[in-house]
Coordinates of C-alpha atoms in Angstrom, one line a residue:
Chain U
M1 CA 2.6 -13.4 49.6
Q2 CA 0.5 -10.8 47.4
R3 CA -2.5 -13.4 48.2
Q4 CA -1.5 -14.9 51.8
I5 CA -1.4 -11.5 53.6
P6 CA -4.7 -10.3 52.2
M7 CA -6.2 -13.9 53.2
F8 CA -4.8 -13.6 56.6
I9 CA -6.4 -10.2 57.2
V10 CA -9.6 -11.3 56.2
F11 CA -9.1 -14.5 58.6
V12 CA -8.2 -12.3 61.5
S13 CA -10.8 -9.4 61.2
G14 CA -13.5 -12.0 60.5
L15 CA -12.7 -14.1 63.4
T16 CA -12.5 -11.0 65.7
M17 CA -16.3 -10.5 64.7
I18 CA -17.2 -14.1 65.3
V19 CA -15.2 -14.8 68.6
D20 CA -17.3 -12.1 70.3
Y21 CA -20.4 -14.1 70.0
F22 CA -18.9 -16.9 71.9
F23 CA -17.2 -14.8 74.7
P24 CA -19.4 -11.9 75.1
R25 CA -18.2 -10.7 78.5
V26 CA -14.3 -10.7 77.7
P27 CA -13.2 -6.9 77.8
Y28 CA -10.2 -7.6 75.5
I29 CA -12.2 -9.4 72.9
Q30 CA -15.3 -7.2 73.3
G31 CA -12.8 -4.2 72.8
A32 CA -11.2 -5.5 69.8
R33 CA -14.6 -6.1 68.1
E34 CA -15.7 -2.2 68.8
I35 CA -12.3 -1.1 67.7
F36 CA -12.3 -3.3 64.6
L37 CA -16.0 -1.9 63.7
N38 CA -14.8 1.7 64.3
W39 CA -11.8 1.0 61.7
G40 CA -14.3 -0.7 59.3
R41 CA -16.6 2.4 59.3
I42 CA -13.7 4.7 58.9
A43 CA -12.2 2.4 56.0
L44 CA -15.7 2.2 54.1
T45 CA -15.8 6.2 53.8
F46 CA -12.5 6.2 52.1
A47 CA -14.0 3.5 50.0
M48 CA -16.7 5.7 49.3
I49 CA -14.2 8.5 48.3
L50 CA -13.0 6.0 45.6
G51 CA -16.4 5.9 44.4
I52 CA -17.5 9.6 44.5
M53 CA -14.0 10.2 42.6
N54 CA -15.2 7.9 39.9
L55 CA -18.2 9.6 39.8
L56 CA -16.9 12.9 39.4
M57 CA -14.2 12.0 37.1
S58 CA -16.5 10.3 34.5
N59 CA -18.7 13.5 34.8
L60 CA -16.0 15.8 34.1
R61 CA -14.5 13.8 31.5
K62 CA -17.8 14.1 29.6
V63 CA -18.1 17.6 30.1
A64 CA -14.3 18.2 28.8
L65 CA -15.0 16.2 25.7
R66 CA -18.4 17.7 25.1
K67 CA -20.1 14.5 24.8
A68 CA -23.9 14.3 23.7
G69 CA -25.9 15.7 26.8
W70 CA -22.7 17.1 28.6
I71 CA -25.1 20.0 29.9
Y72 CA -26.8 17.3 32.3
N73 CA -23.2 16.2 33.6
V74 CA -22.8 20.0 34.7
I75 CA -26.0 19.8 36.4
L76 CA -25.1 17.0 38.4
L77 CA -21.6 18.5 39.0
G78 CA -23.1 21.7 40.0
S79 CA -25.7 20.2 42.5
F80 CA -23.2 18.0 44.2
A81 CA -20.7 20.7 44.7
L82 CA -23.2 23.0 46.0
T83 CA -25.0 20.3 48.4
F84 CA -21.5 19.0 49.6
Y85 CA -20.2 22.6 50.5
F86 CA -23.4 23.3 52.4
A87 CA -23.7 20.0 54.0
V88 CA -20.2 19.8 55.2
Q89 CA -20.4 23.4 56.6
Y90 CA -23.6 22.4 58.7
K91 CA -23.0 18.9 60.2
M92 CA -26.6 17.8 59.2
V93 CA -28.3 14.9 60.8
P94 CA -32.0 14.7 59.6
S95 CA -34.4 13.9 62.7
G96 CA -38.0 14.0 61.8
N97 CA -39.0 17.5 60.6
T98 CA -35.8 19.2 62.3
F99 CA -32.0 19.1 61.6
I100 CA -29.4 18.8 64.4
T101 CA -26.4 21.0 63.4
H102 CA -23.1 21.5 64.9
K103 CA -24.3 25.2 65.8
G104 CA -27.5 23.5 67.7
T105 CA -30.7 22.2 66.4
D106 CA -31.8 23.8 63.2
M107 CA -35.3 24.9 62.5
G108 CA -37.9 22.8 61.1
S109 CA -40.5 23.7 58.2
S110 CA -41.2 27.2 59.7
G111 CA -38.4 29.8 60.6
T112 CA -34.9 30.4 59.7
M113 CA -33.3 27.3 58.2
S114 CA -29.7 27.0 57.0
F115 CA -29.1 26.2 53.1
A116 CA -28.4 23.0 53.6
S117 CA -31.5 21.7 55.2
K118 CA -33.5 23.7 52.7
I119 CA -31.7 21.6 50.0
F120 CA -32.6 18.2 51.9
L121 CA -36.3 19.4 52.4
D122 CA -37.2 21.1 49.1
V123 CA -34.8 19.0 46.7
Y124 CA -33.9 15.6 47.9
T125 CA -37.2 15.0 49.8
P126 CA -39.6 15.7 47.2
L127 CA -37.5 14.2 43.9
S128 CA -36.6 10.7 46.2
G129 CA -40.5 10.5 46.9
T130 CA -41.6 11.3 43.2
I131 CA -38.9 8.9 41.7
F132 CA -39.7 6.1 44.4
S133 CA -43.6 6.5 43.5
L134 CA -43.0 6.5 39.6
V135 CA -41.9 2.8 39.7
A136 CA -45.6 2.1 40.8
F137 CA -46.9 2.8 37.4
F138 CA -44.3 0.9 35.6
I139 CA -44.9 -2.2 37.9
A140 CA -48.3 -1.7 37.5
S141 CA -48.5 -1.5 33.4
A142 CA -45.8 -4.5 33.6
A143 CA -48.3 -6.6 35.7
F144 CA -51.3 -5.7 33.6
R145 CA -49.2 -6.9 30.5
A146 CA -47.8 -10.1 32.3
F147 CA -50.4 -11.4 34.5
R148 CA -52.6 -13.8 32.8
A149 CA -54.9 -16.0 34.9
K150 CA -54.0 -19.0 32.9
N151 CA -53.4 -21.5 35.4
I152 CA -54.0 -22.0 39.3
E153 CA -50.5 -20.6 40.4
A154 CA -51.5 -17.4 38.3
I155 CA -54.9 -17.0 39.9
L156 CA -53.5 -17.2 43.3
L157 CA -50.9 -15.0 42.4
L158 CA -53.6 -12.5 41.0
S159 CA -56.1 -12.8 43.6
S160 CA -53.7 -12.5 46.7
A161 CA -52.3 -9.3 45.0
I162 CA -56.0 -7.8 44.5
V163 CA -57.2 -8.5 48.0
V164 CA -53.8 -7.1 49.4
M165 CA -54.4 -3.9 47.3
L166 CA -58.0 -3.7 48.2
G167 CA -57.1 -4.2 51.8
S168 CA -55.4 -1.1 51.8
I169 CA -57.8 1.3 50.9
P170 CA -61.2 2.2 52.3
F171 CA -62.9 1.8 48.7
G172 CA -62.1 -2.1 49.3
D173 CA -64.2 -2.6 52.4
S174 CA -67.1 -0.6 50.7
L175 CA -66.6 -2.9 47.7
F176 CA -66.4 -5.8 49.9
A177 CA -70.1 -4.9 51.7
W178 CA -71.5 -4.0 48.1
L179 CA -70.5 -7.6 46.9
G180 CA -72.3 -9.0 50.0
L181 CA -69.4 -11.0 50.9
E182 CA -69.9 -10.1 54.7
H183 CA -72.9 -12.5 54.8
I184 CA -70.2 -15.2 53.6
L185 CA -67.2 -14.2 55.8
G186 CA -69.1 -12.8 58.9
H187 CA -68.5 -9.1 59.9
R188 CA -64.8 -9.3 58.1
N189 CA -63.6 -7.1 55.1
F190 CA -60.6 -7.1 52.7
S191 CA -58.1 -5.6 55.3
W192 CA -59.0 -8.3 57.5
L193 CA -58.2 -10.8 54.3
S194 CA -55.3 -9.0 53.5
T195 CA -53.8 -9.2 57.1
Q196 CA -54.3 -13.0 57.1
I197 CA -52.8 -13.4 53.7
Q198 CA -49.5 -11.6 54.7
Q199 CA -49.4 -13.1 58.2
I200 CA -50.0 -16.7 57.3
P201 CA -49.2 -18.0 53.6
M202 CA -47.0 -14.9 52.8
S203 CA -44.9 -15.0 56.0
A204 CA -44.6 -18.7 55.7
A205 CA -43.2 -18.7 52.3
Q206 CA -41.0 -15.8 53.2
R207 CA -39.6 -17.7 56.0
A208 CA -38.6 -20.4 53.7
I209 CA -36.7 -18.1 51.3
N210 CA -35.1 -16.5 54.3
F211 CA -33.8 -20.0 55.1
G212 CA -32.2 -20.3 51.7
V213 CA -30.7 -16.7 51.9
A214 CA -29.4 -17.3 55.5
F215 CA -27.7 -20.7 54.8
G216 CA -26.2 -19.1 51.5
M217 CA -24.8 -16.3 53.4
V218 CA -23.5 -18.6 56.2
F219 CA -21.6 -20.9 53.6
M220 CA -20.6 -17.9 51.4
S221 CA -19.1 -16.3 54.5
I222 CA -17.3 -19.5 55.5
K223 CA -15.7 -19.9 52.0
I224 CA -14.6 -16.2 52.1
L225 CA -13.1 -16.5 55.7
T226 CA -11.2 -19.6 55.0
G227 CA -9.8 -18.3 51.7
I228 CA -11.9 -20.9 49.2
D229 CA -13.5 -17.6 47.6
R230 CA -11.0 -15.2 46.8
S231 CA -13.4 -13.2 44.3
Y232 CA -12.8 -10.0 46.4
F233 CA -9.4 -9.9 45.0
G234 CA -10.7 -9.0 41.8
G235 CA -9.4 -9.7 38.1
G236 CA -6.3 -8.1 36.9
G237 CA -3.0 -9.0 36.1
E238 CA -1.3 -8.7 39.3
Chain T
M1 CA -50.8 29.5 46.4
S2 CA -47.7 29.3 48.3
H3 CA -45.5 32.2 48.4
D4 CA -42.3 30.1 49.6
L5 CA -39.5 29.8 47.2
G6 CA -38.5 26.5 48.7
V7 CA -42.2 25.0 48.1
W8 CA -41.9 26.4 44.4
V9 CA -38.7 24.6 43.8
A10 CA -40.1 21.2 45.3
A11 CA -43.2 21.6 43.2
L12 CA -41.4 22.2 40.1
L13 CA -39.0 19.3 40.8
T14 CA -42.0 17.1 41.4
L15 CA -43.5 18.0 38.2
A16 CA -40.2 17.5 36.3
A17 CA -40.0 14.0 37.7
L18 CA -43.5 13.2 37.1
S19 CA -43.2 14.2 33.5
F20 CA -41.3 10.9 32.7
L21 CA -44.7 9.2 32.8
Y22 CA -45.1 11.0 29.4
K23 CA -41.8 10.3 28.2
D24 CA -38.3 11.0 28.6
N25 CA -37.7 14.5 28.4
L26 CA -35.5 17.6 29.2
F27 CA -37.2 18.5 32.4
Y28 CA -36.9 14.7 33.7
R29 CA -33.3 14.5 32.8
I30 CA -32.6 17.6 34.7
A31 CA -34.5 16.5 37.9
E32 CA -32.9 13.2 37.8
N33 CA -29.1 14.9 37.4
I34 CA -30.1 17.0 40.2
F35 CA -31.3 14.1 42.4
V36 CA -28.0 12.0 41.6
G37 CA -25.6 15.1 42.7
V38 CA -27.7 16.0 45.7
S39 CA -28.1 12.4 47.1
S40 CA -24.6 11.4 46.2
A41 CA -23.2 14.6 48.0
W42 CA -25.6 14.3 50.9
V43 CA -24.4 10.7 51.8
F44 CA -20.8 11.5 51.3
A45 CA -21.1 14.8 53.4
T46 CA -22.8 12.7 56.4
N47 CA -20.3 10.0 56.1
I48 CA -17.2 12.4 56.1
H49 CA -18.9 14.2 59.4
S50 CA -19.9 10.9 61.4
D51 CA -17.0 8.7 60.6
L52 CA -13.9 10.9 59.6
I53 CA -14.4 13.9 61.6
D54 CA -16.2 12.5 64.7
D55 CA -14.9 8.8 64.9
M56 CA -11.6 9.5 63.7
L57 CA -10.1 13.2 63.7
L58 CA -12.0 14.4 66.6
K59 CA -10.7 11.6 68.7
A60 CA -7.3 11.6 67.6
F61 CA -6.9 15.4 67.6
P62 CA -9.3 16.6 70.3
H63 CA -7.5 19.7 70.9
A64 CA -7.5 20.7 67.3
F65 CA -11.2 20.8 67.5
H66 CA -11.3 22.7 71.0
Q67 CA -12.5 19.6 72.6
P68 CA -11.4 18.3 76.1
G69 CA -9.9 14.9 76.8
P70 CA -6.9 13.0 75.9
P71 CA -6.2 11.9 72.5
D72 CA -7.0 8.3 71.1
L73 CA -4.6 7.5 68.4
K74 CA -6.3 4.0 67.7
P75 CA -9.0 5.5 65.1
L76 CA -6.0 6.6 63.1
W77 CA -5.4 2.8 61.9
G78 CA -8.8 2.7 60.4
G79 CA -7.7 5.7 58.3
L80 CA -4.5 4.0 57.4
I81 CA -6.8 1.1 56.2
G82 CA -8.7 3.5 54.3
L83 CA -5.7 5.1 52.4
L84 CA -4.4 1.5 51.6
I85 CA -7.9 1.1 49.8
L86 CA -7.1 4.4 48.1
S87 CA -3.6 3.4 47.2
R88 CA -5.2 1.6 44.0
L89 CA -5.1 4.9 42.5
I90 CA -1.5 4.9 42.3
P91 CA 0.1 2.8 39.6
G92 CA 2.1 0.0 41.0
W93 CA 0.7 0.3 44.4
T94 CA -2.5 -1.6 43.5
S95 CA -1.6 -4.8 45.4
L96 CA -1.6 -2.8 48.8
S97 CA -5.3 -1.9 48.2
R98 CA -6.0 -5.6 48.7
W99 CA -5.0 -5.4 52.4
G100 CA -7.6 -2.8 53.0
I101 CA -10.1 -4.4 51.0
A102 CA -9.5 -7.6 52.7
F103 CA -10.0 -6.0 56.3
V104 CA -13.4 -4.6 54.9
V105 CA -14.4 -7.9 53.6
G106 CA -13.1 -9.9 56.8
F107 CA -15.2 -7.9 59.2
Q108 CA -18.1 -7.6 57.2
T109 CA -18.2 -11.2 56.5
G110 CA -17.9 -11.8 60.4
I111 CA -20.8 -9.7 61.1
Q112 CA -22.9 -11.4 58.2
L113 CA -22.1 -14.9 59.3
F114 CA -23.6 -14.4 62.8
G115 CA -26.1 -12.1 61.8
A116 CA -27.5 -14.6 59.3
I117 CA -27.4 -17.4 61.7
V118 CA -29.0 -15.4 64.9
G119 CA -31.4 -13.2 62.5
N120 CA -32.5 -15.4 59.9
V121 CA -32.0 -19.0 60.9
L122 CA -32.8 -19.2 64.8
L123 CA -35.3 -16.6 64.6
Q124 CA -37.1 -18.1 61.7
L125 CA -36.8 -21.5 63.1
N126 CA -38.4 -20.4 66.5
S127 CA -41.4 -18.9 64.7
T128 CA -41.9 -22.3 62.4
I129 CA -41.6 -24.7 65.5
V130 CA -45.0 -23.9 66.9
P131 CA -47.7 -26.1 68.6
L132 CA -49.6 -27.6 65.7
F133 CA -52.7 -28.1 68.1
V134 CA -53.8 -25.5 70.5
P135 CA -56.7 -26.6 72.4
R136 CA -59.9 -24.9 72.4
N137 CA -58.2 -22.2 69.8
L138 CA -59.1 -23.3 66.4
S139 CA -58.1 -20.1 65.0
A140 CA -54.5 -20.6 66.5
T141 CA -54.3 -24.2 65.6
L142 CA -55.1 -23.4 61.8
R143 CA -52.8 -20.5 61.9
N144 CA -49.9 -22.5 63.1
G145 CA -50.8 -25.6 61.0
L146 CA -50.9 -23.4 57.8
G147 CA -47.7 -21.5 58.6
T148 CA -45.6 -24.7 59.2
L149 CA -47.2 -26.4 56.3
G150 CA -46.3 -23.4 54.0
T151 CA -42.8 -23.1 55.2
F152 CA -41.8 -26.8 54.9
T153 CA -43.6 -27.0 51.5
S154 CA -42.0 -23.9 50.0
L155 CA -38.8 -25.0 51.4
S156 CA -39.2 -28.5 49.4
Y157 CA -39.7 -26.9 46.1
F158 CA -36.2 -25.7 46.5
Y159 CA -34.8 -29.0 47.1
F160 CA -33.5 -30.2 43.6
S161 CA -31.7 -33.5 44.6
R162 CA -34.8 -35.4 43.7
E163 CA -37.2 -35.1 40.9
Q164 CA -40.5 -33.3 41.6
K165 CA -42.8 -36.2 40.7
G166 CA -45.2 -38.5 42.8
W167 CA -46.2 -37.6 46.3
F168 CA -43.1 -35.2 46.3
G169 CA -44.4 -33.4 43.3
V170 CA -47.9 -33.0 45.1
V171 CA -45.8 -31.4 48.2
T172 CA -43.8 -29.0 46.0
R173 CA -46.9 -27.9 44.1
L174 CA -48.3 -27.0 47.3
G175 CA -45.1 -24.9 48.0
V176 CA -45.4 -23.5 44.9
W177 CA -49.1 -22.0 45.8
F178 CA -47.6 -20.8 48.8
L179 CA -45.1 -19.0 47.1
M180 CA -47.3 -17.6 44.4
I181 CA -49.5 -16.1 47.1
S182 CA -46.6 -14.6 49.0
F183 CA -45.1 -12.9 45.5
G184 CA -48.9 -11.4 45.0
A185 CA -49.2 -10.2 48.5
A186 CA -45.7 -8.6 48.2
Y187 CA -46.5 -7.0 44.7
G188 CA -49.7 -5.7 46.0
S189 CA -48.3 -4.2 49.2
T190 CA -45.3 -2.8 47.1
V191 CA -47.4 -1.2 44.6
M192 CA -49.8 0.4 47.5
T193 CA -46.6 1.6 49.3
R194 CA -45.5 3.5 46.3
M195 CA -49.1 5.0 45.5
S196 CA -49.3 6.3 49.2
I197 CA -45.9 8.1 48.5
L198 CA -47.5 9.4 45.3
I199 CA -50.6 10.4 47.0
G200 CA -48.4 12.3 49.5
R201 CA -46.7 14.0 46.5
L202 CA -50.0 14.8 45.0
Q203 CA -51.4 16.1 48.3
F204 CA -48.3 18.5 48.4
L205 CA -48.7 20.0 44.8
L206 CA -52.4 20.3 45.7
S207 CA -52.6 21.7 49.1
T208 CA -49.1 23.1 50.0
W209 CA -48.2 24.3 46.6
L210 CA -51.5 25.3 45.1
G211 CA -53.6 25.7 48.1
V212 CA -56.6 23.9 46.0
I213 CA -57.5 21.3 48.7
H214 CA -57.1 21.7 52.7
T215 CA -55.7 18.2 54.2

């Protein structure tokens, strides 16, 4: 029974989501789907509690044992506690430059702002942007070391990357004119060439990859719903 | 130079994060841990508000929140499923958590199954099966022809039930060329997206913080 009941739950909840596609105007089915979606969202938040507890416990353990770099764990725990306290106090939903709180619309970049929105704008936004952009340096340096125009495939990869990069900046179009490529390709530039690459060969190849991914997802879903794949049970003795 | 404390905090955190380009250091580690703490707390608080309070407690107990309307106890079942997931924290109750996980896995799988068919397979097929000859429009003819050729040859590269030799080898080689152009373009656009974000941060430092340039 320890395996049969979860398999039955998977089948019923999955089937409820699928049946709605075949009977879109049947109120009971649509209603069941809406209820299941709502329950799913709520259950996922509880799953998030599990993840957050894991994060907090592992950091607290390192602090308690005074492991190497424990001060960083204190910083993490402190920033978590501060943000959580203020974000829960003010119901924050970022919307452009303003925040909507349960006390009304919070102010934007000027005027009075709640502390929670200040944390979002002055701590989260700059850090996420900077850390996200740091990757550009690492992929650029990795590419410099790895990309070698040794064969036709590598040349195609390199040239399309260069064209797309040059097509995104004004310097690319000036370079296009300076190289005299306008005489060969008419009144076009790197931006045009970049758009053509992204619209024709790139979208064609991406479409092929998407087919593969979609069929993989479909077959994996069928295996889970029918109980062939039971990896979600996890390992363990029970 | 700005006199706003928030701008100073944002600027110093930006510099601390950028310092990783030199090497892993104290300032970067502080910024990194602040980022993990703030982002996880933010996402968690947002979910608690939208899913637990708005979708569950507010509907089940509206009067407790000074809201009008009759109570709807159905969302509490979602909470019960959530509690089942949490039951893995209690020794001996681990098997109960599988029931909650099974519900989440099932409903996500159901959504994903038709999402993949409708969103990926059908829409992509629609874009692939296009007229290969458009009268009096050479550009559209070339575009459609190259698009279809690229999709089929790229797909053929992933067909491993036949050795990629002879005419089939030529087709798959052409598919690899399309894939390489695609990977190159994806690489180029990723780099430029990240660079534009970096430019945004540098503009913030030089304009909003230091006031050296005016944008």
